[in-house]
Amino acid sequence: THSCNNEVADSTSNECSSDIDCRQGLCSNGVCTEAQTIGITDFGEQVILEMNRLGMLVDISHVSSTAMLRALEITKAPVIFSHSSAYGLCPTGRNAPDNVLLKLKQNKGI
């Protein structure tokens, strides 16, 4: 999800290379015409639960804030932001907003 959506989650970026990259809207000049707000796909929910079952960490760096929150709702185990910062310190879309960080604290994640 570094720069485009995948089968599991929405990217924080609205970039695309074709219409198939946009779950909503169309791809126009490398950008989806509508915000990508689905968050985690049905398949993504299954992936998160299987990762939990296997004891794997779910990394929610670079997904959309909607996906961050949804992953925190779905998971049965702590999650990790392996290479993100706090949006309040560095306001870029790839960083976690305060409401997500509060949920991360409740999740006992990293």
Tab-separated table of C-alpha atoms in Angstrom:
chain	number	residue	atom	x	y	z
A	1	THR	CA	0.000	0.000	0.000
A	2	HIS	CA	2.986	2.328	-0.285
A	3	SER	CA	1.560	4.227	-3.231
A	4	CYS	CA	-1.548	2.358	-4.391
A	5	ASN	CA	-4.399	0.180	-3.162
A	6	ASN	CA	-3.985	-3.579	-3.080
A	7	GLU	CA	-6.174	-6.625	-2.443
A	8	VAL	CA	-5.991	-6.074	1.326
A	9	ALA	CA	-6.231	-2.352	2.069
A	10	ASP	CA	-6.467	1.191	0.783
A	11	SER	CA	-3.254	3.152	0.463
A	12	THR	CA	-2.832	6.503	2.119
A	13	SER	CA	-2.041	7.758	-1.375
A	14	ASN	CA	-4.673	8.416	-4.013
A	15	GLU	CA	-2.197	7.502	-6.779
A	16	CYS	CA	-3.090	5.052	-9.534
A	17	SER	CA	-1.835	3.672	-12.808
A	18	SER	CA	-5.190	2.410	-14.097
A	19	ASP	CA	-8.874	2.404	-13.149
A	20	ILE	CA	-8.423	-0.960	-11.435
A	21	ASP	CA	-6.262	0.762	-8.767
A	22	CYS	CA	-9.246	2.915	-7.748
A	23	ARG	CA	-11.902	1.135	-5.717
A	24	GLN	CA	-14.018	4.248	-6.096
A	25	GLY	CA	-13.919	6.650	-9.032
A	26	LEU	CA	-11.585	6.446	-12.011
A	27	CYS	CA	-7.864	6.946	-12.582
A	28	SER	CA	-7.203	10.355	-14.124
A	29	ASN	CA	-3.649	11.622	-14.664
A	30	GLY	CA	-2.275	9.201	-12.066
A	31	VAL	CA	-4.775	10.091	-9.310
A	32	CYS	CA	-8.075	8.440	-8.349
A	33	THR	CA	-10.966	10.838	-8.947
A	34	GLU	CA	-12.549	9.928	-5.594
A	35	ALA	CA	-11.074	9.406	-2.136
A	36	GLN	CA	-10.410	5.768	-1.335
A	37	THR	CA	-12.371	5.196	1.855
A	38	ILE	CA	-13.066	1.470	1.946
A	39	GLY	CA	-10.179	0.859	4.349
A	40	ILE	CA	-9.790	-2.913	4.642
A	41	THR	CA	-11.332	-5.268	2.091
A	42	ASP	CA	-13.240	-8.420	3.073
A	43	PHE	CA	-10.175	-10.397	2.006
A	44	GLY	CA	-8.030	-8.052	4.106
A	45	GLU	CA	-10.112	-8.867	7.177
A	46	GLN	CA	-9.431	-12.561	6.598
A	47	VAL	CA	-5.703	-11.826	6.168
A	48	ILE	CA	-5.546	-9.924	9.473
A	49	LEU	CA	-7.293	-12.720	11.369
A	50	GLU	CA	-5.029	-15.362	9.800
A	51	MET	CA	-1.954	-13.293	10.694
A	52	ASN	CA	-3.275	-13.127	14.261
A	53	ARG	CA	-3.771	-16.899	14.296
A	54	LEU	CA	-0.209	-17.456	13.073
A	55	GLY	CA	1.277	-15.010	15.584
A	56	MET	CA	2.385	-12.514	12.931
A	57	LEU	CA	2.477	-8.758	13.506
A	58	VAL	CA	0.091	-6.721	11.368
A	59	ASP	CA	1.969	-3.677	10.026
A	60	ILE	CA	-0.330	-0.750	9.292
A	61	SER	CA	2.231	1.709	7.929
A	62	HIS	CA	1.206	3.535	4.736
A	63	VAL	CA	-2.433	2.454	4.735
A	64	SER	CA	-5.226	5.029	4.780
A	65	SER	CA	-6.398	6.292	8.176
A	66	THR	CA	-9.687	4.485	7.516
A	67	ALA	CA	-7.711	1.263	7.029
A	68	MET	CA	-5.658	1.944	10.174
A	69	LEU	CA	-8.803	2.265	12.281
A	70	ARG	CA	-10.470	-0.754	10.678
A	71	ALA	CA	-7.376	-2.919	11.212
A	72	LEU	CA	-7.368	-1.898	14.873
A	73	GLU	CA	-11.039	-2.936	15.125
A	74	ILE	CA	-10.460	-6.314	13.448
A	75	THR	CA	-7.212	-7.494	15.012
A	76	LYS	CA	-7.105	-9.716	18.057
A	77	ALA	CA	-3.455	-8.845	18.738
A	78	PRO	CA	-1.241	-5.744	18.929
A	79	VAL	CA	-0.312	-4.114	15.605
A	80	ILE	CA	2.799	-2.224	14.548
A	81	PHE	CA	3.633	0.933	12.619
A	82	SER	CA	7.067	-0.181	11.442
A	83	HIS	CA	7.970	3.007	9.602
A	84	SER	CA	5.452	5.739	10.345
A	85	SER	CA	5.437	8.784	12.567
A	86	ALA	CA	2.789	10.882	14.276
A	87	TYR	CA	0.822	13.112	11.915
A	88	GLY	CA	0.886	15.844	14.584
A	89	LEU	CA	4.691	15.916	14.388
A	90	CYS	CA	4.962	15.515	10.630
A	91	PRO	CA	1.697	16.214	8.782
A	92	THR	CA	1.922	13.842	5.852
A	93	GLY	CA	-0.773	11.339	4.922
A	94	ARG	CA	1.483	8.366	5.595
A	95	ASN	CA	1.706	9.190	9.298
A	96	ALA	CA	-0.789	8.189	11.977
A	97	PRO	CA	-3.287	10.812	13.162
A	98	ASP	CA	-3.901	11.293	16.883
A	99	ASN	CA	-7.189	9.352	16.929
A	100	VAL	CA	-5.389	6.333	15.469
A	101	LEU	CA	-2.524	6.649	17.960
A	102	LEU	CA	-5.027	6.625	20.832
A	103	LYS	CA	-6.516	3.383	19.460
A	104	LEU	CA	-2.971	2.018	19.060
A	105	LYS	CA	-2.385	2.670	22.748
A	106	GLN	CA	-5.555	0.733	23.634
A	107	ASN	CA	-4.371	-2.067	21.325
A	108	LYS	CA	-0.989	-2.110	23.139
A	109	GLY	CA	0.677	-1.902	19.739
A	110	ILE	CA	3.971	-0.390	18.670
